[in-house]
Coordinates of C-alpha atoms in Angstrom, one line a residue:
Q19 CA -17.9 35.7 1.7
N20 CA -20.0 38.7 2.3
M21 CA -19.0 40.1 -1.0
V22 CA -20.2 36.9 -2.7
M23 CA -23.4 36.8 -0.8
S24 CA -24.3 40.3 -2.1
F25 CA -23.8 39.3 -5.8
R26 CA -26.6 39.0 -8.2
V27 CA -27.2 36.0 -10.4
S28 CA -25.3 37.6 -13.3
D29 CA -22.3 38.4 -11.0
L30 CA -22.3 34.8 -9.7
Q31 CA -22.4 33.4 -13.2
M32 CA -19.5 35.6 -14.3
L33 CA -17.4 34.5 -11.3
L34 CA -18.1 30.8 -11.9
G35 CA -17.5 31.1 -15.6
F36 CA -14.2 32.8 -14.8
V37 CA -12.9 29.7 -13.0
G38 CA -14.6 27.3 -15.4
R39 CA -17.3 26.1 -13.1
S40 CA -20.9 25.3 -14.0
K41 CA -23.1 28.5 -14.3
S42 CA -26.4 26.7 -14.4
G43 CA -28.8 26.4 -11.5
L44 CA -30.9 28.4 -9.1
K45 CA -29.4 31.4 -7.2
H46 CA -28.9 29.5 -4.0
E47 CA -27.0 26.8 -5.8
L48 CA -24.8 29.4 -7.5
V49 CA -24.1 31.1 -4.1
T50 CA -23.2 27.7 -2.6
R51 CA -20.9 26.9 -5.5
A52 CA -19.3 30.4 -5.2
L53 CA -18.8 30.1 -1.5
Q54 CA -17.1 26.7 -2.0
L55 CA -14.9 28.3 -4.5
V56 CA -13.9 30.9 -2.0
Q57 CA -13.3 28.3 0.7
F58 CA -11.6 25.6 -1.3
D59 CA -10.0 26.9 -4.5
C60 CA -9.1 30.5 -3.9
S61 CA -6.2 32.2 -5.5
P62 CA -5.1 35.9 -5.8
E63 CA -6.7 35.9 -9.3
V64 CA -10.0 34.7 -8.0
F65 CA -10.1 37.3 -5.2
K66 CA -9.1 40.0 -7.6
K67 CA -12.1 38.9 -9.8
I68 CA -14.4 38.9 -6.7
K69 CA -13.2 42.4 -5.7
E70 CA -13.7 43.6 -9.3
L71 CA -17.3 42.3 -9.5
Y72 CA -18.0 43.7 -6.1
E73 CA -16.7 47.2 -7.0
T74 CA -18.6 47.1 -10.3
R75 CA -21.7 46.1 -8.3
Y76 CA -21.4 49.3 -6.1
N77 CA -20.1 51.6 -8.8
K78 CA -16.6 51.7 -7.4
K79 CA -13.5 52.7 -9.3
G80 CA -10.2 51.1 -8.5
S81 CA -9.8 50.7 -4.7
E82 CA -11.7 53.9 -3.9
V83 CA -14.8 53.5 -1.7
A84 CA -17.8 55.4 -3.0
Q85 CA -19.3 57.8 -0.6
P86 CA -22.9 57.1 0.4
P87 CA -25.5 59.5 -0.8
A88 CA -26.4 62.5 1.3
G89 CA -28.7 61.6 4.1
A90 CA -28.1 57.9 3.8
P91 CA -26.8 56.0 6.8
P92 CA -23.2 54.9 6.6
R93 CA -22.9 51.4 5.0
A94 CA -21.2 48.8 7.2
E95 CA -17.9 47.6 5.9
P96 CA -18.1 44.0 4.7
L97 CA -16.5 41.3 6.9
A98 CA -14.5 38.4 5.6
L99 CA -14.3 35.2 7.6
H100 CA -11.4 32.9 7.9
A101 CA -10.8 29.9 10.1
S102 CA -7.8 29.5 12.3
Y103 CA -7.3 25.7 12.5
E104 CA -6.1 24.2 15.7
R105 CA -6.1 20.5 16.7
G106 CA -9.1 21.0 18.9
G107 CA -11.3 22.5 16.2
A108 CA -11.9 25.6 14.0
V109 CA -12.7 28.9 15.6
P110 CA -14.1 31.5 13.1
R111 CA -13.0 35.1 13.6
A112 CA -14.3 38.2 11.8
L113 CA -11.9 40.9 10.4
P114 CA -12.6 44.1 8.4
A115 CA -12.2 43.4 4.7
S116 CA -9.9 46.4 4.3
S117 CA -7.4 45.1 6.8
I118 CA -7.0 41.6 5.3
D119 CA -4.1 40.6 3.0
Y120 CA -6.2 38.1 0.9
P121 CA -3.4 36.4 -1.0
A122 CA -1.3 35.8 2.2
L123 CA -4.3 34.9 4.3
Y124 CA -6.0 32.4 1.9
G125 CA -2.6 31.1 0.8
K126 CA -2.0 30.1 4.3
Y127 CA -5.4 28.6 5.2
L128 CA -6.4 27.4 1.8
N129 CA -8.4 24.2 2.2
G130 CA -6.9 23.8 5.6
L131 CA -3.9 22.2 4.0
G132 CA -1.3 25.0 4.4
R133 CA -0.5 25.3 0.7
L134 CA 1.2 28.5 -0.3
P135 CA -0.2 30.2 -3.4
P136 CA 2.0 29.4 -6.4
K137 CA 3.9 32.4 -7.9
V138 CA 3.7 30.9 -11.3
A139 CA 1.1 28.7 -12.9
K140 CA 2.0 25.0 -12.3
P141 CA 0.5 22.0 -14.0
E142 CA -2.0 20.3 -11.8
V143 CA -1.8 16.8 -10.3
R144 CA -4.0 14.4 -12.2
L145 CA -5.3 11.0 -11.0
V146 CA -5.9 8.1 -13.2
K147 CA -9.5 7.2 -14.1
L148 CA -10.9 4.2 -12.2
P149 CA -13.1 1.9 -14.1
F150 CA -15.3 1.1 -11.1
Y151 CA -15.9 4.8 -10.2
T152 CA -17.6 7.4 -12.3
T153 CA -16.8 11.0 -11.2
L154 CA -19.8 13.2 -10.7
D155 CA -18.3 16.2 -9.0
E156 CA -14.8 17.4 -7.9
L157 CA -15.2 18.6 -4.3
L158 CA -11.5 19.3 -3.8
K159 CA -8.8 19.4 -6.5
P160 CA -5.6 17.4 -5.7
T161 CA -3.9 19.5 -3.1
E162 CA -0.4 18.8 -1.8
L163 CA 0.0 17.7 1.8
V164 CA 2.6 20.2 3.2
P165 CA 4.3 19.4 6.5
Q166 CA 3.9 22.1 9.1
N167 CA 6.9 21.2 11.2
N168 CA 9.8 18.7 11.5
E169 CA 7.7 16.0 13.2
K170 CA 7.4 12.6 11.4
L171 CA 3.6 12.5 12.0
Q172 CA 1.7 15.3 10.4
E173 CA -2.0 16.4 10.4
S174 CA -3.7 18.2 7.5
P175 CA -7.3 19.3 8.1
C176 CA -9.9 20.2 5.4
I177 CA -13.5 21.4 5.6
F178 CA -16.2 21.4 3.0
A179 CA -20.0 21.3 2.6
L180 CA -22.2 19.4 0.2
T181 CA -24.8 21.2 -1.9
P182 CA -28.5 20.1 -1.7
R183 CA -28.2 18.5 -5.1
Q184 CA -25.3 16.4 -4.0
V185 CA -27.0 15.4 -0.8
E186 CA -30.1 14.2 -2.8
L187 CA -27.9 12.2 -5.2
I188 CA -26.4 10.3 -2.2
R189 CA -29.7 9.7 -0.4
N190 CA -31.5 8.6 -3.5
S191 CA -28.8 6.2 -4.8
R192 CA -29.2 2.5 -4.5
E193 CA -27.3 0.4 -2.0
L194 CA -24.5 -1.9 -3.2
Q195 CA -24.6 -3.7 0.1
P196 CA -26.3 -2.8 3.5
G197 CA -25.0 0.6 4.5
V198 CA -23.0 1.3 1.4
K199 CA -24.5 3.7 -1.1
S200 CA -23.5 3.6 -4.8
V201 CA -23.0 7.4 -4.8
Q202 CA -20.2 8.2 -2.4
V203 CA -17.8 11.0 -1.3
V204 CA -14.3 9.4 -1.6
L205 CA -10.8 10.6 -0.7
R206 CA -8.0 9.8 -3.1
I207 CA -4.3 10.2 -2.4
C208 CA -1.4 10.0 -4.8
Y209 CA 2.2 11.2 -5.3
T210 CA 2.6 14.9 -6.2
D211 CA 3.7 14.3 -9.7
T212 CA 2.4 16.3 -12.6
S213 CA 4.2 14.5 -15.4
S214 CA 1.4 11.9 -15.9
P215 CA -1.8 10.7 -14.3
Q216 CA -1.1 9.2 -11.0
E217 CA -2.3 6.0 -9.4
D218 CA -3.6 6.0 -5.9
Q219 CA -0.8 5.7 -3.3
Y220 CA -1.2 5.9 0.5
P221 CA 1.5 7.6 2.6
P222 CA 3.0 5.8 5.6
N223 CA 1.0 5.8 8.8
I224 CA -2.1 7.1 7.2
A225 CA -5.2 7.8 9.2
V226 CA -8.4 9.6 8.1
K227 CA -10.8 11.2 10.6
V228 CA -14.2 12.5 9.4
N229 CA -15.8 14.9 11.8
H230 CA -15.5 12.9 15.1
S231 CA -14.8 9.4 13.9
Y232 CA -11.9 7.6 12.2
C233 CA -12.5 6.1 8.8
S234 CA -11.3 2.5 8.1
V235 CA -8.5 2.3 5.6
P236 CA -7.9 -0.9 3.6
G237 CA -5.4 -3.2 5.3
Y238 CA -2.4 -4.9 3.8
Y239 CA -2.5 -7.9 1.5
P240 CA -0.3 -10.8 2.8
S241 CA 2.6 -11.6 0.5
N242 CA 3.2 -15.2 -0.6
K243 CA 6.7 -14.5 -1.8
P244 CA 9.5 -14.7 0.7
G245 CA 11.3 -11.4 1.4
V246 CA 8.5 -9.3 -0.2
E247 CA 6.7 -6.9 2.2
P248 CA 2.9 -7.0 2.3
K249 CA 1.3 -4.3 0.1
R250 CA -1.7 -2.2 1.0
P251 CA -4.3 -2.0 -1.8
C252 CA -4.5 1.6 -2.8
R253 CA -8.1 2.5 -3.6
P254 CA -10.4 5.4 -2.9
I255 CA -11.5 5.8 0.8
N256 CA -15.3 6.0 1.2
L257 CA -16.2 8.8 3.7
T258 CA -19.9 8.9 3.1
H259 CA -21.2 7.0 6.1
L260 CA -19.4 9.4 8.5
M261 CA -20.4 12.7 6.9
Y262 CA -23.3 15.1 7.6
L263 CA -25.7 14.7 4.7
S264 CA -27.0 18.2 5.1
A265 CA -25.8 21.8 4.6
A266 CA -23.6 21.4 7.7
T267 CA -19.8 21.7 7.3
N268 CA -17.8 18.5 7.3
R269 CA -14.3 18.4 8.7
I270 CA -11.7 15.9 7.5
T271 CA -8.3 15.4 9.0
V272 CA -5.6 13.4 7.2
T273 CA -2.8 12.1 9.4
W274 CA 0.3 10.9 7.5
G275 CA 3.9 10.1 7.9
N276 CA 6.4 12.7 6.6
Y277 CA 9.3 10.6 5.2
G278 CA 10.4 12.7 2.3
K279 CA 7.9 11.9 -0.4
S280 CA 5.2 14.4 -1.4
Y281 CA 1.6 13.4 -1.6
S282 CA -1.6 15.1 -2.8
V283 CA -5.2 14.5 -1.7
G284 CA -8.5 15.1 -3.5
L285 CA -12.2 14.8 -2.7
Y286 CA -14.7 13.5 -5.3
L287 CA -18.4 12.7 -5.5
V288 CA -18.5 9.4 -7.4
R289 CA -20.8 6.6 -8.4
Q290 CA -19.4 3.2 -7.8
M291 CA -20.0 0.6 -10.5
T292 CA -20.2 -3.2 -10.2
S293 CA -18.5 -5.8 -12.3
A294 CA -21.9 -6.8 -13.8
E295 CA -22.4 -3.1 -15.0
L296 CA -18.9 -3.0 -16.5
L297 CA -19.5 -6.3 -18.3
Q298 CA -22.8 -4.9 -19.7
R299 CA -21.0 -1.8 -20.9
L300 CA -18.3 -3.9 -22.5
K301 CA -20.9 -6.0 -24.3
T302 CA -22.5 -2.8 -25.6
I303 CA -19.4 -0.9 -26.9
G304 CA -16.5 -3.4 -26.8
I305 CA -17.4 -6.2 -29.2
K306 CA -15.0 -6.5 -32.1
H307 CA -16.6 -7.7 -35.4
P308 CA -15.8 -11.3 -36.4
E309 CA -14.5 -10.1 -39.8
L310 CA -12.0 -7.8 -38.1
C311 CA -10.9 -10.6 -35.8
K312 CA -10.5 -12.9 -38.9
A313 CA -8.3 -10.3 -40.6
L314 CA -6.2 -10.2 -37.4
V315 CA -5.7 -14.0 -37.6
K316 CA -4.6 -13.7 -41.2
E317 CA -2.2 -11.0 -40.3
K318 CA -0.7 -13.1 -37.5
L319 CA -0.2 -16.1 -39.9
R320 CA 1.0 -14.1 -42.8
L321 CA 4.3 -15.5 -44.2
D322 CA 7.2 -13.4 -43.0
P323 CA 9.8 -13.1 -45.8
D324 CA 12.6 -12.8 -43.3
S325 CA 11.6 -16.0 -41.5
E326 CA 12.7 -19.5 -42.7
I327 CA 9.8 -21.2 -40.9
A328 CA 6.3 -20.9 -42.4
T329 CA 3.5 -20.9 -39.9
T330 CA 0.5 -22.9 -41.1
G331 CA -1.7 -22.5 -38.1
V332 CA -2.0 -21.4 -34.5
R333 CA -3.9 -23.2 -31.7
V334 CA -6.2 -21.3 -29.3
S335 CA -7.7 -22.9 -26.2
L336 CA -11.3 -22.5 -25.4
I337 CA -10.6 -22.8 -21.7
C338 CA -10.1 -19.7 -19.6
P339 CA -6.6 -19.5 -18.1
L340 CA -8.0 -17.8 -15.0
V341 CA -10.5 -20.4 -13.8
K342 CA -9.8 -23.4 -16.1
M343 CA -13.4 -23.3 -17.3
R344 CA -14.9 -23.0 -20.8
L345 CA -15.0 -19.4 -22.0
S346 CA -18.3 -17.6 -22.0
V347 CA -17.3 -14.0 -22.9
P348 CA -13.9 -14.2 -24.6
C349 CA -11.9 -11.0 -24.4
R350 CA -8.4 -9.7 -24.4
A351 CA -6.7 -6.3 -24.4
E352 CA -6.3 -4.6 -27.8
T353 CA -2.6 -4.1 -27.0
C354 CA -2.0 -7.9 -26.5
A355 CA -0.1 -9.6 -29.3
H356 CA -1.7 -13.0 -28.7
L357 CA -5.0 -14.5 -30.0
Q358 CA -5.7 -16.4 -26.8
C359 CA -8.6 -14.9 -24.8
F360 CA -9.7 -15.0 -21.1
D361 CA -13.2 -14.8 -19.7
A362 CA -14.4 -11.2 -19.2
V363 CA -16.8 -12.2 -16.4
F364 CA -14.2 -13.6 -14.1
Y365 CA -11.6 -11.0 -15.1
L366 CA -13.8 -8.1 -14.0
Q367 CA -14.9 -9.9 -10.8
M368 CA -11.3 -10.5 -9.8
N369 CA -10.3 -6.8 -10.5
E370 CA -13.4 -5.7 -8.5
K371 CA -11.9 -7.5 -5.5
K372 CA -8.3 -6.7 -6.1
P373 CA -7.6 -4.3 -9.0
T374 CA -4.4 -5.2 -10.9
W375 CA -5.6 -5.1 -14.5
M376 CA -2.9 -7.5 -15.7
C377 CA -3.5 -9.9 -18.6
P378 CA -3.5 -13.5 -17.3
V379 CA -2.0 -14.7 -20.6
C380 CA 1.0 -12.4 -21.1
D381 CA 1.2 -10.6 -17.7
K382 CA 1.1 -7.2 -19.4
P383 CA -1.3 -4.3 -18.5
A384 CA -4.8 -4.9 -19.7
P385 CA -6.9 -1.9 -18.5
Y386 CA -10.6 -1.9 -18.8
D387 CA -10.6 0.8 -21.5
Q388 CA -8.5 -1.4 -23.8
L389 CA -10.6 -4.6 -23.4
I390 CA -12.3 -6.0 -26.5
I391 CA -14.7 -9.0 -26.9
D392 CA -13.5 -11.3 -29.7
G393 CA -16.5 -11.6 -32.0
L394 CA -15.0 -14.5 -34.0
L395 CA -14.2 -16.6 -31.0
S396 CA -17.7 -15.9 -29.5
K397 CA -19.2 -17.3 -32.7
I398 CA -16.9 -20.3 -32.6
L399 CA -17.9 -21.1 -29.0
T400 CA -21.5 -21.4 -30.1
E401 CA -20.7 -23.6 -33.1
C402 CA -18.1 -25.8 -31.4
E403 CA -19.4 -27.3 -28.2
D404 CA -17.5 -30.7 -28.2
A405 CA -13.9 -29.4 -28.4
D406 CA -11.7 -27.5 -25.9
E407 CA -9.2 -26.2 -28.5
I408 CA -9.3 -24.9 -32.1
E409 CA -6.7 -24.1 -34.7
Y410 CA -6.7 -21.0 -36.8
L411 CA -5.5 -21.6 -40.4
V412 CA -3.7 -19.2 -42.7
D413 CA -6.9 -18.3 -44.6
G414 CA -8.7 -17.2 -41.5
S415 CA -10.7 -20.4 -41.2
W416 CA -10.6 -22.7 -38.2
C417 CA -11.0 -26.3 -37.3
P418 CA -11.7 -28.0 -33.9
I419 CA -9.1 -30.1 -32.2
R420 CA -10.9 -32.9 -30.4
A421 CA -9.3 -35.1 -27.8
E422 CA -8.3 -38.5 -29.1
K423 CA -10.2 -41.4 -27.7
E424 CA -8.5 -43.4 -25.0
R425 CA -6.5 -46.2 -26.5
S426 CA -6.7 -49.7 -25.1
C427 CA -4.3 -50.2 -22.3
S428 CA -3.7 -53.9 -23.2
P429 CA 0.0 -54.8 -23.1
Q430 CA 1.3 -56.5 -26.3
C431 CA 3.5 -59.0 -24.4
P432 CA 3.2 -62.5 -22.8
I433 CA 1.0 -62.8 -19.9
L434 CA 2.1 -64.1 -16.5
V435 CA -0.7 -66.3 -15.1
L436 CA -0.6 -67.3 -11.4
V437 CA -2.4 -70.6 -10.6
D438 CA -3.2 -72.4 -7.5
R439 CA -2.5 -76.1 -6.7
S440 CA -5.7 -77.3 -8.3
G441 CA -4.6 -76.0 -11.6
F442 CA -7.2 -73.4 -12.1
T443 CA -6.2 -69.9 -13.0
S444 CA -7.4 -67.0 -11.0
S445 CA -9.8 -64.5 -12.6
P446 CA -8.3 -61.2 -13.7
P447 CA -8.9 -58.1 -11.6
S448 CA -12.1 -56.2 -12.2
G449 CA -11.8 -53.6 -14.9
S450 CA -8.8 -55.2 -16.6
S451 CA -9.0 -56.4 -20.2
D452 CA -9.1 -60.0 -21.3
M453 CA -5.5 -59.7 -22.6
N454 CA -6.5 -60.7 -26.1
G455 CA -8.3 -63.8 -24.8
L456 CA -5.2 -65.5 -23.7
L457 CA -6.5 -66.7 -20.4
A458 CA -5.5 -70.2 -19.2
T459 CA -8.3 -72.6 -18.6
P460 CA -8.4 -75.8 -16.6
N461 CA -8.0 -78.1 -19.6
G462 CA -5.0 -76.1 -20.8
A463 CA -6.7 -74.6 -23.9
G464 CA -7.0 -70.9 -24.4
E465 CA -10.4 -69.2 -24.8
N466 CA -11.8 -69.5 -28.4
G467 CA -9.4 -72.3 -29.1
K468 CA -6.3 -70.1 -28.9
A469 CA -3.0 -71.3 -27.4
P470 CA -2.8 -70.9 -23.7
A471 CA -0.4 -68.4 -22.1
D472 CA 2.9 -69.5 -20.8
V473 CA 2.8 -70.2 -17.1
V474 CA 5.7 -69.3 -14.8
D475 CA 6.0 -70.5 -11.3
L476 CA 7.3 -67.6 -9.2
T477 CA 8.0 -69.8 -6.2
L478 CA 11.0 -71.4 -7.8
D479 CA 14.4 -70.1 -7.1
S480 CA 17.4 -70.3 -9.4
S481 CA 19.4 -72.8 -7.3
S482 CA 16.9 -75.6 -7.4
S483 CA 15.3 -75.1 -10.8
E484 CA 17.3 -77.8 -12.6
E485 CA 16.6 -80.5 -9.9
D486 CA 12.9 -79.6 -10.0
E487 CA 12.7 -79.9 -13.7
E488 CA 14.2 -83.5 -13.6
E489 CA 11.7 -84.6 -11.0
D490 CA 8.9 -83.2 -13.1
E491 CA 10.1 -85.2 -16.1
E492 CA 10.1 -88.4 -14.0
E493 CA 6.6 -87.8 -12.7
D494 CA 5.3 -87.1 -16.2
D495 CA 6.6 -90.5 -17.4
D496 CA 4.7 -92.3 -14.6
D497 CA 1.4 -90.5 -14.9
E498 CA -0.7 -90.5 -18.0
G499 CA -2.8 -87.4 -17.5
P500 CA -1.6 -83.8 -17.1
Q501 CA -0.4 -82.9 -13.7
P502 CA -1.4 -79.8 -11.8
K503 CA 1.1 -77.0 -11.8
R504 CA 2.8 -76.0 -8.6
R505 CA 1.1 -73.9 -6.0
C506 CA 1.8 -70.2 -6.0
S507 CA 1.8 -68.5 -2.6
Y508 CA 1.0 -65.1 -4.2
E509 CA -2.4 -63.6 -4.5
K510 CA -4.5 -64.7 -7.4
G511 CA -4.6 -62.5 -10.5
L512 CA -2.8 -61.6 -13.7
V513 CA 0.5 -59.9 -13.8
S514 CA 2.1 -58.5 -16.9
A515 CA 5.4 -60.0 -17.8
C516 CA 6.6 -56.9 -19.6

């Protein structure tokens, strides 16, 4: 650290350029960046470069120390600081630079994570890009959590400091909600796998302590399926509210369960986005031209020579499968094979709460970077407001499919009319049809001169039906006028006989 502090601007720029870091900024920013490099990302090659620059600065050759000029006071030997981490805290100790084995020392205490320096260059662990987080700075590259003993519960500490520019970014950022800044320092954890970009994964029994306080970690989602264990939503852990927003050093301790799997942690300065911001970005760069969508429809409906069935059209609903409401911003993933769309507004809002990025139509991955807005369907939605479904035709045109009007529910069968002892029919229930006008009237004639409906007495039983008929015939002979029909003990109303 003393070597770095003695560097000129050109030396600092050469050192930062050697490791691929930014070389722009004032001297104090370059010094801070170089000190962070020494503290967080040191390797034998980096220390060799620092020593080379330092020797060049003081006109040294190899490892020989130049003698001071005659009469000059002896120059003090530079000191190198390293921290010996204990559970109680960090205690700095100064040692002569010539007595320190830099590769062994910084391999042991690198980032406070106990990672040994690799003998050969290994591919680095990469994390997947998160749509709702834009990375501004990488504060700590993904570093493996190495167990220090055979205990199941391990602790891995790490220290770092923010630059003045990073502090200003956090302080001047807007609030997403009270106490939550949009620019944040987040901790991400994943499997130590270099074959492909890794998604966030939490180790068992994880706990994160920032300085003197524990940080809340997202809880488990309850599972609705029997026999399936609840799953913890793996997302970046926001540490900003517990950090020192100054030049002071922050200490982070990750407690984790050592059960055989290897994990890596990284620290990032990010800007968190909202679903509304992602929607606006999608509307800006993600709209697919209507003509391209029309060509896709033609391609879908093109006659397949190997198929014996010719497809003349395909139906597409204008209702979002997520919320069962009419589409406002129709979108789908470019990798999806279907023409059906879902609403981008609700899709982004749902993934903001619980990120799954799965297509609600085909249940296949539909990440944000692959989403497109269907320009053709957007145009159709503005032109067709009275239909909930359309059909694409083979020539790329479309036609609306409107719901058929409700047909009359009148039964085409005889009507069962219940009458009281006075011979008057009861009125039909409210809301029922007039049954083609075949309602019985007191004089026995149907409405509009039509024949009256057949009347059946439901009070008769099969055993006495013949005797009753004979008695009715005798009474009819005696009386001249029409006799009232038998009383029905049932409630008044019309009953369909079919």
